[in-house]
Coordinates of C-alpha atoms and ligand atoms in Angstrom, one line a residue:
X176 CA 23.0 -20.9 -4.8
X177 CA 21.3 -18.0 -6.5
X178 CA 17.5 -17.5 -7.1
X179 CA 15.4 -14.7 -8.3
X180 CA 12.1 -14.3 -6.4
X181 CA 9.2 -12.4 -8.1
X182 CA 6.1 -11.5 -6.2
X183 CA 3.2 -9.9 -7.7
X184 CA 0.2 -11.3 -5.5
X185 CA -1.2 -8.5 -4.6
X186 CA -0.5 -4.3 -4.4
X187 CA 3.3 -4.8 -4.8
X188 CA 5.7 -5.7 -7.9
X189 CA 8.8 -7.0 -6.1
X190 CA 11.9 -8.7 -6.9
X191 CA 14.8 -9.9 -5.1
X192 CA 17.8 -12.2 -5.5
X193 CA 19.2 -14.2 -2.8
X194 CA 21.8 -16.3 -2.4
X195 CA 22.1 -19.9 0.1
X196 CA 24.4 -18.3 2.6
X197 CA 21.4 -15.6 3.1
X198 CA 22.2 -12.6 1.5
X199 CA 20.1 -10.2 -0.4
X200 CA 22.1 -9.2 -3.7
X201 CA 19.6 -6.8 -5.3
X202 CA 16.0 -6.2 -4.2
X203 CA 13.4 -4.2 -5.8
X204 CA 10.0 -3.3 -4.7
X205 CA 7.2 -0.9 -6.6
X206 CA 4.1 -0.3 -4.1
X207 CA 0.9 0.8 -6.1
X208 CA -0.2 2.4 -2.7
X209 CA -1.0 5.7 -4.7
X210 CA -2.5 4.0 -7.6
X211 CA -5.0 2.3 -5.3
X212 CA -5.7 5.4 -2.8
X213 CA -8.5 7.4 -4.7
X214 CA -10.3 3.7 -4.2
X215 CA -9.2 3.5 -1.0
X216 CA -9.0 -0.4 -1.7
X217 CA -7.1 -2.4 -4.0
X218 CA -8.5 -2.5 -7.6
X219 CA -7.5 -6.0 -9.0
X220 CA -7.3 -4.6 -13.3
X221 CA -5.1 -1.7 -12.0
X222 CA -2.8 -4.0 -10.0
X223 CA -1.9 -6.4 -12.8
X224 CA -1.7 -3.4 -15.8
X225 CA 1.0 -2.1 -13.0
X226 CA 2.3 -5.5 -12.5
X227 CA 3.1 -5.9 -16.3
X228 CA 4.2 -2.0 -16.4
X229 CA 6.9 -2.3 -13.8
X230 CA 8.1 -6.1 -13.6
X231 CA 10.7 -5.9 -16.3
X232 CA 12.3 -3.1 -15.5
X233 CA 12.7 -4.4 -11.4
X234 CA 14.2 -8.0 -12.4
X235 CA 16.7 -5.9 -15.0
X236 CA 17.8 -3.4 -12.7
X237 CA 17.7 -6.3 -9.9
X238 CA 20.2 -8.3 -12.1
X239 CA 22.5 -4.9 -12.6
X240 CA 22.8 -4.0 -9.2
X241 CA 23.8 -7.9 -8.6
X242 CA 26.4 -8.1 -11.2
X243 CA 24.4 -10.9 -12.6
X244 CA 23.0 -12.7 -15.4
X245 CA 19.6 -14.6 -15.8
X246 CA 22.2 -17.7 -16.9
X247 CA 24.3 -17.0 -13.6
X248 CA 21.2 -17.8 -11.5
X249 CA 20.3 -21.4 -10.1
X250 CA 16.0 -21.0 -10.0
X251 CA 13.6 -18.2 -10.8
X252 CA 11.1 -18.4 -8.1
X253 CA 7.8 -16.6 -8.3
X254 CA 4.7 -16.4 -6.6
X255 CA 1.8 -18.6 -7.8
X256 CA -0.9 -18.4 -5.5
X257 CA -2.6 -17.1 -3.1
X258 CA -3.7 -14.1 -4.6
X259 CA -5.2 -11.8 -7.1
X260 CA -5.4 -14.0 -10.5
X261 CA -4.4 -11.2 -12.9
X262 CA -1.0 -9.9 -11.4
X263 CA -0.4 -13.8 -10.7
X264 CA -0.7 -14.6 -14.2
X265 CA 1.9 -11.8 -15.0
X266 CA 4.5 -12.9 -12.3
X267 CA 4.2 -16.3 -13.1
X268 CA 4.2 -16.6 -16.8
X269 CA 7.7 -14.1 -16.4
X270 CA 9.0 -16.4 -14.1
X271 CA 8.4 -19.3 -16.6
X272 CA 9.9 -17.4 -19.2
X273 CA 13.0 -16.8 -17.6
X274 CA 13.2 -20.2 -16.7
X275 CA 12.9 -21.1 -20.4
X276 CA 15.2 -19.1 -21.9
X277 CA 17.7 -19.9 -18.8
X278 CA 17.2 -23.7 -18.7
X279 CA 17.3 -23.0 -14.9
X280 CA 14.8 -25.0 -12.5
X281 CA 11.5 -23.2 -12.1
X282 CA 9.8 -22.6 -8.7
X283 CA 6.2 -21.6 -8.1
X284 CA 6.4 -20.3 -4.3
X285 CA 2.8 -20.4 -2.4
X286 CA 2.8 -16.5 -1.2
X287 CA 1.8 -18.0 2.2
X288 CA 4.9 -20.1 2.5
X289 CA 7.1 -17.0 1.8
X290 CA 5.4 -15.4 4.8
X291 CA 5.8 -18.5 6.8
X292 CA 9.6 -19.0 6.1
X293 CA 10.5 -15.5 6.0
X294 CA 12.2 -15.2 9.3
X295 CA 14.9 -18.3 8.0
X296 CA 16.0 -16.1 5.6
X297 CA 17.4 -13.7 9.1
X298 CA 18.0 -16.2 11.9
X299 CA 18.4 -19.6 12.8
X300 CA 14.7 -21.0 13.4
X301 CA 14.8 -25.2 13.6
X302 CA 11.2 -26.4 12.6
X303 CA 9.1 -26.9 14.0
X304 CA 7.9 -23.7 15.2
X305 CA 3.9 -22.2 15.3
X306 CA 3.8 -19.4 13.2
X307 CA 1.3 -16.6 13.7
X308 CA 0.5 -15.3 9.9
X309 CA -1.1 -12.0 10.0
X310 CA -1.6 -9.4 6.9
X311 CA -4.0 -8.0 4.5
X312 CA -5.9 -11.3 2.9
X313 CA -4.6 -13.3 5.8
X314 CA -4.7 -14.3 9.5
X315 CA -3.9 -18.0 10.6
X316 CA -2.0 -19.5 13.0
X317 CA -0.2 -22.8 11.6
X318 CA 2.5 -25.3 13.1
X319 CA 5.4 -24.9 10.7
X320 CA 6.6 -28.5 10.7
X321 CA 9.3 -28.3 7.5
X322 CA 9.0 -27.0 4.0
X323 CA 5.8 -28.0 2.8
X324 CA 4.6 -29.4 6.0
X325 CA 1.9 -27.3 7.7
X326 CA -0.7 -27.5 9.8
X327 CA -3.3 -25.0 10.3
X328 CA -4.5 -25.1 13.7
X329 CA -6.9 -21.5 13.0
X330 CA -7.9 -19.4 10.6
X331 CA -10.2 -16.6 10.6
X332 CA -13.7 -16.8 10.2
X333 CA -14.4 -13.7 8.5
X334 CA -11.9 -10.5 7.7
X335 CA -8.4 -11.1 7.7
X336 CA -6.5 -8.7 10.3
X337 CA -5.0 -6.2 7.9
X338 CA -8.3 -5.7 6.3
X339 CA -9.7 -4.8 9.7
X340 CA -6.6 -2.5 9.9
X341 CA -7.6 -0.9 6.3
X342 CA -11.4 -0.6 7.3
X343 CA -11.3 1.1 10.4
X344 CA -9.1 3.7 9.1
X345 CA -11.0 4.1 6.5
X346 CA -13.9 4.6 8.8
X347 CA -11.5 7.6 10.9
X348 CA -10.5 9.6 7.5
X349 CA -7.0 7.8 7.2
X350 CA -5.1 6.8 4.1
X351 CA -4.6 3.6 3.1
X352 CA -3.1 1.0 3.6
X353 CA -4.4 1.5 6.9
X354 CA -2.1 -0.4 9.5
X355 CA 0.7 2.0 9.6
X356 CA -1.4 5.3 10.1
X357 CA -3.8 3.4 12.6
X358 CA -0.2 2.0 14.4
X359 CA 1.0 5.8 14.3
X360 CA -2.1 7.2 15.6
X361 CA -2.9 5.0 18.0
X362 CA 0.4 5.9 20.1
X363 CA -0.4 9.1 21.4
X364 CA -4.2 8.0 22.0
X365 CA -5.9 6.5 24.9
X366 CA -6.1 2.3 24.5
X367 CA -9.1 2.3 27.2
X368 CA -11.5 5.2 26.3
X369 CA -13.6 3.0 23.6
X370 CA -14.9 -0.5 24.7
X371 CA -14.4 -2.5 21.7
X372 CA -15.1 -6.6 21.7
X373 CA -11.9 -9.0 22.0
X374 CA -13.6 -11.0 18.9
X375 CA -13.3 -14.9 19.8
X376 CA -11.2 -14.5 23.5
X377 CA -11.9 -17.9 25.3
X378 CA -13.9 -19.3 22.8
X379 CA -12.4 -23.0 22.4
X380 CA -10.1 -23.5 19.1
X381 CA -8.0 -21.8 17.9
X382 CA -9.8 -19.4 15.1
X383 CA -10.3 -16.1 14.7
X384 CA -12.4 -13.2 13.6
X385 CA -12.4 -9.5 13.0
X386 CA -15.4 -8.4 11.1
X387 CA -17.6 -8.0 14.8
X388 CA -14.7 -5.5 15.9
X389 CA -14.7 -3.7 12.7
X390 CA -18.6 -3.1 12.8
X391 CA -18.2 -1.9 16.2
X392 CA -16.1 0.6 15.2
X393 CA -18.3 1.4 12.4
X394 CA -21.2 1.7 14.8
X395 CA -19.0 4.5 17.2
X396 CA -18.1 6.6 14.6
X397 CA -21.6 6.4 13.4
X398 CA -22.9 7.3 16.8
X399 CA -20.2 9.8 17.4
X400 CA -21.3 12.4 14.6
X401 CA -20.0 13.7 11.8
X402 CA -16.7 15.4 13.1
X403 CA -14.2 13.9 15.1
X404 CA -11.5 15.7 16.3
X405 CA -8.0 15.0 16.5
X406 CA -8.1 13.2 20.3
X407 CA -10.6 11.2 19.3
X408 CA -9.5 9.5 16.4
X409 CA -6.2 8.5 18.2
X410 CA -8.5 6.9 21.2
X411 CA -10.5 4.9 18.5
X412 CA -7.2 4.5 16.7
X413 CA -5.5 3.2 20.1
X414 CA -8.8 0.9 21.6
X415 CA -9.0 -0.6 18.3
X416 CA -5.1 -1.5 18.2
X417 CA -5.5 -2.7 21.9
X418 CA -8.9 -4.6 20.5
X419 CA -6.9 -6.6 18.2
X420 CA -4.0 -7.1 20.3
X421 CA -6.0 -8.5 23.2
X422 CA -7.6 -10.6 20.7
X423 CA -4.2 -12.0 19.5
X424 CA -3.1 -13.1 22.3
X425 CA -5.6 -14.9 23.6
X426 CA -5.7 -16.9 20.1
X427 CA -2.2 -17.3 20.2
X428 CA -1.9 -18.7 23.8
X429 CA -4.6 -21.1 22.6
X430 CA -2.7 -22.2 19.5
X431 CA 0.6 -22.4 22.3
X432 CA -1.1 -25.0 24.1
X433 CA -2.5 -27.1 21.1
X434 CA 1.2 -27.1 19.2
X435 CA 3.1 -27.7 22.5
X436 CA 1.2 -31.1 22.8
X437 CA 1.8 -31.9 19.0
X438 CA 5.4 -30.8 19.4
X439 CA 6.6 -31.4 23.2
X440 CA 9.8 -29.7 22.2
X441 CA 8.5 -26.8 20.8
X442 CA 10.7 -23.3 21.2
X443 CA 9.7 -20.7 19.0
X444 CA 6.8 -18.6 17.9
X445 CA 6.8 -16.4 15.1
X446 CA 5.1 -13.7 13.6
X447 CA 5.2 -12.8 9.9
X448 CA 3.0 -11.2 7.3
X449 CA 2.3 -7.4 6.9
X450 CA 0.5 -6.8 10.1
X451 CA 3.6 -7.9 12.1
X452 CA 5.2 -5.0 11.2
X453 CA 2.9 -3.2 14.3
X454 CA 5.5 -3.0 16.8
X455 CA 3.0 -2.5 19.5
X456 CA 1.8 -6.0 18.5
X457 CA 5.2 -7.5 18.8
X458 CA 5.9 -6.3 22.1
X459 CA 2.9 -8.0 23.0
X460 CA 3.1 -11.5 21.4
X461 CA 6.5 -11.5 22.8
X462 CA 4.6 -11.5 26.3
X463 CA 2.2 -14.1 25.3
X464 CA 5.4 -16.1 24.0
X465 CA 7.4 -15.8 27.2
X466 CA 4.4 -17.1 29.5
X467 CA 4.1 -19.9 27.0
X468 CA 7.9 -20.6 27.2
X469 CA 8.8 -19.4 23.6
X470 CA 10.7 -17.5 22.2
X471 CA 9.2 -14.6 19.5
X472 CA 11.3 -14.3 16.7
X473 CA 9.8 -12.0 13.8
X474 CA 11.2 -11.1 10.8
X475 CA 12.7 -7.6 10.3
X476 CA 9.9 -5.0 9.4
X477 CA 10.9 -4.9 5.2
X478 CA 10.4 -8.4 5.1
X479 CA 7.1 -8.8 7.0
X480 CA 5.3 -6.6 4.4
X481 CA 4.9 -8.5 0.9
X482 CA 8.9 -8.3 -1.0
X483 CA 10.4 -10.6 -3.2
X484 CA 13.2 -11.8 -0.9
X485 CA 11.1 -14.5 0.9
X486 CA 9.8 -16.1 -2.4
X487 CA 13.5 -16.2 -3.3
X488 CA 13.8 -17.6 0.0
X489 CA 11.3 -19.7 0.5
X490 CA 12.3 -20.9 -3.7
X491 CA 15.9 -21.6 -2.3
X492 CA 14.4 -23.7 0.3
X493 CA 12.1 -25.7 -2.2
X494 CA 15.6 -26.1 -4.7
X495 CA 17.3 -27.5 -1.9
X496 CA 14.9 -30.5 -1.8
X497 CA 14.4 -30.4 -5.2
X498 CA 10.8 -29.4 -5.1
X499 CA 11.2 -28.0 -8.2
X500 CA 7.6 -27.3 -10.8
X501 CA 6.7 -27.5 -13.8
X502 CA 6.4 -25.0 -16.7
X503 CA 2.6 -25.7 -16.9
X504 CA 1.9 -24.9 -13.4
X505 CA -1.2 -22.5 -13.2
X506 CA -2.1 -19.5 -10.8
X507 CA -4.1 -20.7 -8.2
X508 CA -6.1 -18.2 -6.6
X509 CA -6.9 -19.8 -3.8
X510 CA -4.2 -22.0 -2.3
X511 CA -4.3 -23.1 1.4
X512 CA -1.0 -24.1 3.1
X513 CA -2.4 -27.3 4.7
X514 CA -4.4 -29.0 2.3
X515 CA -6.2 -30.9 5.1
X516 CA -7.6 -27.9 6.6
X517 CA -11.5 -27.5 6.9
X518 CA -12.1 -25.0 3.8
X519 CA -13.2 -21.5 5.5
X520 CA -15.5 -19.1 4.1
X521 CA -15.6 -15.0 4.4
X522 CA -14.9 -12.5 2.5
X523 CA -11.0 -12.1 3.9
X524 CA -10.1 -15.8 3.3
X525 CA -8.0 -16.5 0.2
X526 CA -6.6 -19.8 1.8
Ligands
LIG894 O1 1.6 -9.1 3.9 P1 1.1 -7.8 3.3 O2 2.0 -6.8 2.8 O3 0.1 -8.2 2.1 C1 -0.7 -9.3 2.1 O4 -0.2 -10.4 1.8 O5 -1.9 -9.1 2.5 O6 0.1 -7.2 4.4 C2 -0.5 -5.9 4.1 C3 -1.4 -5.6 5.3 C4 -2.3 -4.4 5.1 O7 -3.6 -4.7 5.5 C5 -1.7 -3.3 6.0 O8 -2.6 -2.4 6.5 C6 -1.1 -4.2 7.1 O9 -0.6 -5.3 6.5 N1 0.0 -3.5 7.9 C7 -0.1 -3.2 9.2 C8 1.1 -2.5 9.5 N2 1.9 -2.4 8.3 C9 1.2 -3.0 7.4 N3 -1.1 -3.4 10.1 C10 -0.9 -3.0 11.3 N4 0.2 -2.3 11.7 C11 1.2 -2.0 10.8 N5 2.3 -1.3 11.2
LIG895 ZN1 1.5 -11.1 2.0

C-alpha cells in the first residue's frame, strides 16, 4: 500500500510517501521559517502564496526520488483541517486533483490525527494509549482509543504551548520559531533563578493554560530593563522551560489517572506534535510516565514537527478501514478531534 501525504496547515509545505510496511519512500519538506521571521509570526497570505509556490515541485521530486507514478499510488492523503484556511485550500484542492486524474481513493487527514498517530508510523503502539499533543496551535491531552476514536480529556484554556515557546523568545531577542532557541538556551542557564507560575498544577481536570506564564515573563523582562545580558536570558530561557515542564507533568499525571480508569489496561503514553521535539521535556514526561506505570513512547524528532509522512500515515490508516472522503470535502478551519468535547475558546485554540 502506497499513499502520498500532503500537509500545508500551517508554516510548512510537506510531502511524503509511505508505504503499509512503514517505510518512507520520498519525503519533502519546505519550512517558510525565513519568510515569516521579519514578522516574527506567521503571516497566513504569505504562507498559502508559498504553499502554492512550492507544492508542485515537492510532490514531483517526491514521486522521482520514489521511482513512482501518481497511477502507482493507492490514496493521496492531504491535510484538511485544522489550520490556516488559505494553505488548506491549496493542499487540499491538489490532493483532490491528483485523486481525479488518478482514480485513486481520496483522504482528507485531520492535521491533529497525524500528530496523534504519528508514533505508529515508528513502533508498535496497540490503542488505546493517552496521547499528550503539544505544538504551535495546539496543547491537549486525549485518550487515543482507535482511528477516529478520541477523547479529549484537556485542552488548553488559552495559548497553545508552542506559542508560549514563540512569545517568550520573542520577548528575550530570539528568532523564531521559538522552541528550539529557547530549548538551546535554556541548557546552559539556571532553571531556578526566575520564579515563574506552574499554570493550572493541582487544579482538578485535566486542562491547561499558558498565557499567565507568558505574561509573567513579559512582566520580568519588563522589570529587568532594557539590556539583558547573555546569563540572563539563558536563566529566563531555562525557568521558563522548567515552568512549562513542571506544568506538564502535573497535567499529565492528572490525565494518567483519569485514562487508567477509562482504560484499566492502559500501557503507553505518548507525546507528539512540534513541542515534543524539547528533549528536556521528554526526559521529563518519561518520569511522570514511569510513576504512572507507562511507558513514553515519542515519535522521532523529524516527525514530531509538522511533515507529510504522518498524513500519509495517518491516510494509510484511514484506507485500511476504508474511511475514504469525498471529492467535495471542504477545509475546515477549525476541526476538533473529539466532536463531543466542550468547544474551548482562546486565542491558541484551533480545535
Ligand atoms: O507541530 P508543529 O510543527 O506545528 C503546529 O502544528 O503547530 O509545532 C510547531 C511548534 C512551534 O511553536 C515551535 O516553537 C515548537 O513547536 N517547537 C518546540 C521545539 N521545536 C519546535 N518547542 C519547544 N522545544 C523545541 N525543541
Ligand atoms: Zn502540527
Amino acid at each position: 500500500m502506497l499513499v502520498l501525504g500532503l500537509e500545508t496547515s500551517c508554516d510548512e509545505t510537506a510531502v511524503a510517501i509511505v508505504d503499509g510496511d512503514r517505510r518512507i519512500r520520498a519525503e519533502r519538506v519546505r519550512s517558510q521559517e525565513d519568510d515569516h521571521r521579519p514578522y516574527g509570526g506567521i503571516v497566513p497570505e504569505i504562507a498559502a502564496r508559498r504553499h502554492i509556490d512550492h507544492l508542485d515541485r515537492l510532490i514531483a521530486a517526491s514521486l522521482r526520488e520514489a521511482g513512482l507514478a501518481v497511477t502507482d499510488l493507492d490514496g493521496i492523503a492531504a491535510t484538511a483541517g485544522p489550520g490556516l484556511i488559505g494553505g488548506l485550500a491549496v493542499g487540499l484542492t491538489m490532493g483532490k486533483a491528483l485523486a481525479a486524474v488518478s482514480r485513486r481513493p481520496f483522504l482528507a487527514v485531520n492535521h491533529l490525527e497525524g500528530h496523534a498517530l504519528s508514533v505508529r508510523l515508528v513502533a508498535d503502539v496497540p490503542f488505546p494509549y493517552l496521547l499528550l499533543l503539544v505544538s504551535g496551535g495546539h496543547s491537549q491531552l486525549l485518550i487515543v482509543a482507535g482511528v477516529g476514536r478520541y477523547r479529549r480529556l484537556g485542552t488548553t484554556l488559552d495559548d497553545a504551548v508552542g506559542e508560549a515557546f514563540d512569545k517568550v523568545a520573542k520577548l528575550i531577542g530570539l528568532g523564531y520559531p521559538g522552541g528550539p532557541a529557547i530549548e538551546r538556551l535554556a541548557g546552559s542557564g539556571d532553571p531556578e533563578r526566575y520564579k515563574l507560575p506552574r499554570p493550572m498544577a493541582g487544579r482538578p481536570g485535566c486542562d491547561l493554560s499558558f498565557s499567565g506564564l507568558k505574561t509573567a515573563v513579559r512582566h520580568l523582562v519588563a522589570g529587568l530593563g532594557a539590556s539583558l545580558d547573555d546569563r540572563v536570558r539563558a536563566d529566563i530561557a531555562a525557568s521558563f522551560q522548567a515552568a512549562v515542564a513542571d506544568s506538564l507533568a502535573d497535567r499529565t499525571r492528572a490525565a494518567i489517572a483519569v485514562a487508567r480508569a477509562a482504560h484499566p489496561g492502559l500501557a503507553t503514553l505518548v507525546v507528539a506534535g512540534g513541542v515534543a521535539a524539547n528533549l528536556a521535556l521528554r526526559r521529563r514526561l518519561a518520569l511522570v510516565a514511569d510513576s504512572g506505570g507507562l511507558a513514553l513512547v515519542a515519535p522521532p524528532q523529524a516527525l514530531c514537527t509538522d511533515n507529510g509522512a504522518m498524513i500519509a500515515w495517518a491516510g494509510i490508516e484511514r484506507l485500511r478501514l476504508r474511511l475514504v472522503d469525498g471529492l467535495d470535502f471542504a477545509p475546515r478551519p477549525r476541526w476538533p478531534l473529539d466532536p463531543h468535547a466542550a468547544p474551548a475558546a482562546g486565542a491558541g485554540v484551533k480545535a
